[in-house]
mmCIF file of C-alpha atoms in Angstrom:
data_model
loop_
_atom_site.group_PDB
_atom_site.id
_atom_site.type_symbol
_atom_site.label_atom_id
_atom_site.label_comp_id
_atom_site.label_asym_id
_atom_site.label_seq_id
_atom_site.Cartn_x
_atom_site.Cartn_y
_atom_site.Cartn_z
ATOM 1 C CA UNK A 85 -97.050 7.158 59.562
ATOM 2 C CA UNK A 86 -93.995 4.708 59.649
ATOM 3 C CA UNK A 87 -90.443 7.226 58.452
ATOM 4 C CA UNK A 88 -90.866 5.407 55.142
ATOM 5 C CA UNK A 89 -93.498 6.169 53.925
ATOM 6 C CA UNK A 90 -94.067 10.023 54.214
ATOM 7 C CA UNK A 91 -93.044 12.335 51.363
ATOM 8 C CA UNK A 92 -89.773 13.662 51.280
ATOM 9 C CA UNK A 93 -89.746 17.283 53.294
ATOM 10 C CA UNK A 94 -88.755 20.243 51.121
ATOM 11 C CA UNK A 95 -85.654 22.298 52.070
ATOM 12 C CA UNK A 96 -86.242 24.192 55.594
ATOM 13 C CA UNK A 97 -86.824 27.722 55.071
ATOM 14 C CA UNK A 98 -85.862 30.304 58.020
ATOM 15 C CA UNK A 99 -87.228 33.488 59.069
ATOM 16 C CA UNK A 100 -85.070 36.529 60.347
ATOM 17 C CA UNK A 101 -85.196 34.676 63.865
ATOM 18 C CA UNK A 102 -84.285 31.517 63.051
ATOM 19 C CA UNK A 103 -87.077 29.715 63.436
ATOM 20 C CA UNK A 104 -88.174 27.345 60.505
ATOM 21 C CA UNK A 105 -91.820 28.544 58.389
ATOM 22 C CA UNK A 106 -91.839 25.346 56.785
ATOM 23 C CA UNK A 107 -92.051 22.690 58.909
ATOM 24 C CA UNK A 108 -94.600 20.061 58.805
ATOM 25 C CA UNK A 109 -96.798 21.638 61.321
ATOM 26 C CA UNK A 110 -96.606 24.933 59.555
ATOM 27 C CA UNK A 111 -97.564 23.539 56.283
ATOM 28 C CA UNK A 112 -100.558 21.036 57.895
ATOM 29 C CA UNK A 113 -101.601 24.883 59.976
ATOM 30 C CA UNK A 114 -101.619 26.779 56.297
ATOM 31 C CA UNK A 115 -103.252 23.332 54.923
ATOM 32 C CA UNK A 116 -106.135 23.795 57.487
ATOM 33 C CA UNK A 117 -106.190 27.578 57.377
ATOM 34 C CA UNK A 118 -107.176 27.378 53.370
ATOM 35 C CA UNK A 119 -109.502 24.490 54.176
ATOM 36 C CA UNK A 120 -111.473 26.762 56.351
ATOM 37 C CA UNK A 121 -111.408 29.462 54.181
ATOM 38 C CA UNK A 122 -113.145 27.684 51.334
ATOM 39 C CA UNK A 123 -115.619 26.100 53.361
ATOM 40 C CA UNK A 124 -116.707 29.352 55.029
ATOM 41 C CA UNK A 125 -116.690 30.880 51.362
ATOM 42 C CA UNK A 126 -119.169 28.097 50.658
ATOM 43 C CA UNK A 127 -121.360 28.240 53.697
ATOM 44 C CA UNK A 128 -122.026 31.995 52.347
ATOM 45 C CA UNK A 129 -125.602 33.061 50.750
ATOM 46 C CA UNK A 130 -124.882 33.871 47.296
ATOM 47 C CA UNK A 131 -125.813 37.489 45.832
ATOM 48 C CA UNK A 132 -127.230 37.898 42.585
ATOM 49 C CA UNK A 133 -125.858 40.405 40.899
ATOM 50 C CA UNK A 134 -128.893 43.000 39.919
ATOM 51 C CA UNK A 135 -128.950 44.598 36.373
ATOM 52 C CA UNK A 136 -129.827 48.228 35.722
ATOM 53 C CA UNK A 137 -130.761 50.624 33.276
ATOM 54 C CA UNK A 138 -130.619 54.883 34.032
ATOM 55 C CA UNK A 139 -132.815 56.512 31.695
ATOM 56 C CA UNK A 140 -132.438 60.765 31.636
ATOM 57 C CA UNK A 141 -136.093 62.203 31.013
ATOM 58 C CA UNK A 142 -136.127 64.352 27.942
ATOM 59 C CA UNK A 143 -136.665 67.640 30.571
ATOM 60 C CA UNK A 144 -135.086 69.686 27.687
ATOM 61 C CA UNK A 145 -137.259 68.062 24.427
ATOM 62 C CA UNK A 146 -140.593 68.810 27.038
ATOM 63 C CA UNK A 147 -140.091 71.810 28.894
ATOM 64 C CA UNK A 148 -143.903 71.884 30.070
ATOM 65 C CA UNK A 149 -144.772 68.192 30.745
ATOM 66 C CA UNK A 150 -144.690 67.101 34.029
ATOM 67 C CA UNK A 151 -143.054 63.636 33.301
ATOM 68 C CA UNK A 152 -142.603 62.748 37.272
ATOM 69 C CA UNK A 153 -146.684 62.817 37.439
ATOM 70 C CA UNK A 154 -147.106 60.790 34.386
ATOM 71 C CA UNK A 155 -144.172 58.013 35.815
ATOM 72 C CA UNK A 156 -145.478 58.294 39.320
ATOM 73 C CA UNK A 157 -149.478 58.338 38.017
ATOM 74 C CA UNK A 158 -152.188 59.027 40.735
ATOM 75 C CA UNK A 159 -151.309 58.075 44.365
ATOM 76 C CA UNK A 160 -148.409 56.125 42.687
ATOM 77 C CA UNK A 161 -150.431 54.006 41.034
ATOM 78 C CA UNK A 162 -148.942 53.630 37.508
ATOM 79 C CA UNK A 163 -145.606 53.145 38.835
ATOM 80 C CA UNK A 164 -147.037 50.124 41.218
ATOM 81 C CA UNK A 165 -148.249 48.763 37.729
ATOM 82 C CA UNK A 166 -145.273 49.281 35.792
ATOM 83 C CA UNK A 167 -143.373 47.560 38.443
ATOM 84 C CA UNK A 168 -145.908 44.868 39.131
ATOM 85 C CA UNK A 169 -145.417 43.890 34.987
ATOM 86 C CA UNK A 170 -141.975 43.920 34.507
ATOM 87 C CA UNK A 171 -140.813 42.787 37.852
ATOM 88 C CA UNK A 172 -138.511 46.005 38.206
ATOM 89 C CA UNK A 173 -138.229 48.699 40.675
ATOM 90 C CA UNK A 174 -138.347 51.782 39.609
ATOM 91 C CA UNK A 175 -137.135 54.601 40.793
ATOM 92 C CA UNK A 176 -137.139 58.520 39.736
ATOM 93 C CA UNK A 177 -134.069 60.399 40.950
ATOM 94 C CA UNK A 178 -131.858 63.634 39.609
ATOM 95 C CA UNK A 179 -132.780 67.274 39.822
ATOM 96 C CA UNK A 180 -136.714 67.693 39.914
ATOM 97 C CA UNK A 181 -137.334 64.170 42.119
ATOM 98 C CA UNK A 182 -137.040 65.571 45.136
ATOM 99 C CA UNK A 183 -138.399 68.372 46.505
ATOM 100 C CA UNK A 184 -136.918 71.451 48.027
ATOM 101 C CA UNK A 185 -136.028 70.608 51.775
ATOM 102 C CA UNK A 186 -137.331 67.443 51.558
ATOM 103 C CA UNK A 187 -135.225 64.147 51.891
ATOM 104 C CA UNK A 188 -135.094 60.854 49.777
ATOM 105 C CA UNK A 189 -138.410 58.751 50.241
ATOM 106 C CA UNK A 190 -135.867 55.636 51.062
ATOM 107 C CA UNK A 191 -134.649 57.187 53.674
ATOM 108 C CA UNK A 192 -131.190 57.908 52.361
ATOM 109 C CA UNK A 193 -129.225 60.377 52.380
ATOM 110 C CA UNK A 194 -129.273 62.959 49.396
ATOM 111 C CA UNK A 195 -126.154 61.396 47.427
ATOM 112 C CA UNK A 196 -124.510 62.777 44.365
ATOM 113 C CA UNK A 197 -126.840 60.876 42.065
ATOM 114 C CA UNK A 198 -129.495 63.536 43.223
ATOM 115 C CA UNK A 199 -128.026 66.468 41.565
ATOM 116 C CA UNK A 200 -127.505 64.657 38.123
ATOM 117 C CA UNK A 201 -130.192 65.248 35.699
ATOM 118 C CA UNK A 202 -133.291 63.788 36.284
ATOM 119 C CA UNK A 203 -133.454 60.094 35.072
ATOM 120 C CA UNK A 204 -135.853 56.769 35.684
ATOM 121 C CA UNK A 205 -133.597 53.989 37.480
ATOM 122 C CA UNK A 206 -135.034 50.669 36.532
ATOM 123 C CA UNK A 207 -133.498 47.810 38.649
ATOM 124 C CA UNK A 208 -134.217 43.987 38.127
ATOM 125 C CA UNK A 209 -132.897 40.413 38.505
ATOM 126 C CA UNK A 210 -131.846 39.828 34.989
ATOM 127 C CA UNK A 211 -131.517 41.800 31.681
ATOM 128 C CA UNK A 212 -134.562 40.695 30.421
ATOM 129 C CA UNK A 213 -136.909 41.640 33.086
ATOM 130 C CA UNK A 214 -134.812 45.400 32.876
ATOM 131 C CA UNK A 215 -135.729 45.759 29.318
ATOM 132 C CA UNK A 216 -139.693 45.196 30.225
ATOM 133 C CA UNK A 217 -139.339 47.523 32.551
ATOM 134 C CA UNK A 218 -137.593 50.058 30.242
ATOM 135 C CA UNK A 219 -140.090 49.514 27.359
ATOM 136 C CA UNK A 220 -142.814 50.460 29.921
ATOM 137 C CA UNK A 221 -140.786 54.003 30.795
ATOM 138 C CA UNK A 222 -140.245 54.842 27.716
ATOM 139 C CA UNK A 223 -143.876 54.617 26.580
ATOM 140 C CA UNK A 224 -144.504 57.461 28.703
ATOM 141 C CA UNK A 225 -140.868 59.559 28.320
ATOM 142 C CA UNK A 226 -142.782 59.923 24.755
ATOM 143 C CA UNK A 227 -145.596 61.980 26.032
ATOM 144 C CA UNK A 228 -147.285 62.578 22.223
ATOM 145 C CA UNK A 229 -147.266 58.961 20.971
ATOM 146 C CA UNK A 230 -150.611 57.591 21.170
ATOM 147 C CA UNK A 231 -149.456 54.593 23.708
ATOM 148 C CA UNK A 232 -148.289 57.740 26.320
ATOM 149 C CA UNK A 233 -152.080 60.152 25.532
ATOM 150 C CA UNK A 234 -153.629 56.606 26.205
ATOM 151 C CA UNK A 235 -151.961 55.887 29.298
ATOM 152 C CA UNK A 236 -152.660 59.868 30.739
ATOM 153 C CA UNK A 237 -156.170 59.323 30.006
ATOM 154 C CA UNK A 238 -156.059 56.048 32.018
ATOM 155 C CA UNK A 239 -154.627 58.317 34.874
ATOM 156 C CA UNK A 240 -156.932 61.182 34.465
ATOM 157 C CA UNK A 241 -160.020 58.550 34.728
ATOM 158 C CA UNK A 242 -158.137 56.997 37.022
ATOM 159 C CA UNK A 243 -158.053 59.897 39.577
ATOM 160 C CA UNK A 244 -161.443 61.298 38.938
ATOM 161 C CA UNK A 245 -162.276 58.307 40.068
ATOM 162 C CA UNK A 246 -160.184 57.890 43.097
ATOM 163 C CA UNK A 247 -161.175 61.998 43.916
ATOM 164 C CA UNK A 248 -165.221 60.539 43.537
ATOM 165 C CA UNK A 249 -165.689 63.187 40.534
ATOM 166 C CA UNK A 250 -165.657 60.851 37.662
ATOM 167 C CA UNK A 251 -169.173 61.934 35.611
ATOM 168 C CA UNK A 252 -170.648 59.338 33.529
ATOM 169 C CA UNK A 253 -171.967 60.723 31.278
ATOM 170 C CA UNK A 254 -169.165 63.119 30.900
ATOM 171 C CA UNK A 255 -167.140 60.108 30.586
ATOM 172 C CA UNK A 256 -168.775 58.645 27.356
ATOM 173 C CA UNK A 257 -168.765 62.590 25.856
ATOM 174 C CA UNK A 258 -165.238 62.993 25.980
ATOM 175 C CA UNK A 259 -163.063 60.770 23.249
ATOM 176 C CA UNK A 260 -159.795 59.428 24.231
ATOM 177 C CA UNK A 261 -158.195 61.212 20.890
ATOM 178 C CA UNK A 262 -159.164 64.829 22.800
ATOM 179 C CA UNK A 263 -156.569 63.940 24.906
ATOM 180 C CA UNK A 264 -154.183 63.971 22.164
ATOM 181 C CA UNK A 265 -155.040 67.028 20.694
ATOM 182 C CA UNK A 266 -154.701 69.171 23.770
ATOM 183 C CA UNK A 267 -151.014 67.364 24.153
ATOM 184 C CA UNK A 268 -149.874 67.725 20.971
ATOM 185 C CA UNK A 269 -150.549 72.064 22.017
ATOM 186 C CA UNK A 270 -148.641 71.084 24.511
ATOM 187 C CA UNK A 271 -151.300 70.990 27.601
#
């Protein structure tokens, strides 16, 4: 580049030993330096940021109702589902999750979430997906609405089945509204 026709250089600038931080090199070195910054912060895979929703288990309202069997269902099968629909994980932790002596099923260590009261952590990509997964909870944090007695007969039938003691006959005797009843005197 002919003298001409560069920019005019700003004012040297000295450090303690005399040596000048703003020379043309220095600036074209910072110049580069940012360059490469920006272009590595490009070249890296982009995290979505997950939504979540902590949900305490009404341990208090029910002090009989064992809500970690109705989340977790039989052989974890209604918590497969309910994450299968809403495209959540979800996860029971607090006081009553784990038990005594045991360690977290993810491996993990025991963490300070563990001794809060127990609650129903529903992770997902978006908020939308979250609040599927939260209806879906909540339907069975209710255990005497009629969507929560239909959902423990499910399970019930469910693992008589799975346990090959499912009677057929039996089966056609015994009205889903029984179930119901014997929650609502708090069986």
């Amino acid at each position: 580049i002919p003298p001409g026709g560069r920019s005019p250089s700003p004012e040297p600038i000295f450090d303690r030993s005399g040596a000048q931080v703003n020379s043309r090199e220095a600036r074209r070195r910072q110049q580069l330096i940012n360059e490469r910054a920006e272009l590595l912060e490009s070249l890296k895979p982009k995290v979505p940021q997950r939504c979540w929703r902590k949900l305490i288990v009404p341990v208090d309202k029910y002090p009989g109702y064992n809500f970690f069997g109705a989340i977790i269902g039989p052989r974890g099968n209604a918590q497969k589902r309910m994450e299968r629909e809403s495209g959540c994980k979800i996860v029971i932790r607090g006081k009553g999750a784990i038990k005594e002596g045991c360690g977290r099923h993810d491996g993990k260590p025991i963490g300070p979430e563990d001794d809060e009261p127990m609650h129903v952590l529903i992770e997902g990509p978006d908020e939308e997906t979250v609040e599927r997964g939260q209806a879906l909870v909540e339907i069975v944090l209710n255990p005497y609405s009629e969507d929560a007695v239909a959902q423990k007969e499910k399970q019930m039938r469910e693992l008589a089945i799975i346990n090959g003691t499912l009677k057929e006959e039996d089966a056609a005797l015994v009205p889903v509204a029984n179930w119901g009843n014997a929650a609502a005197k708090g069986a």
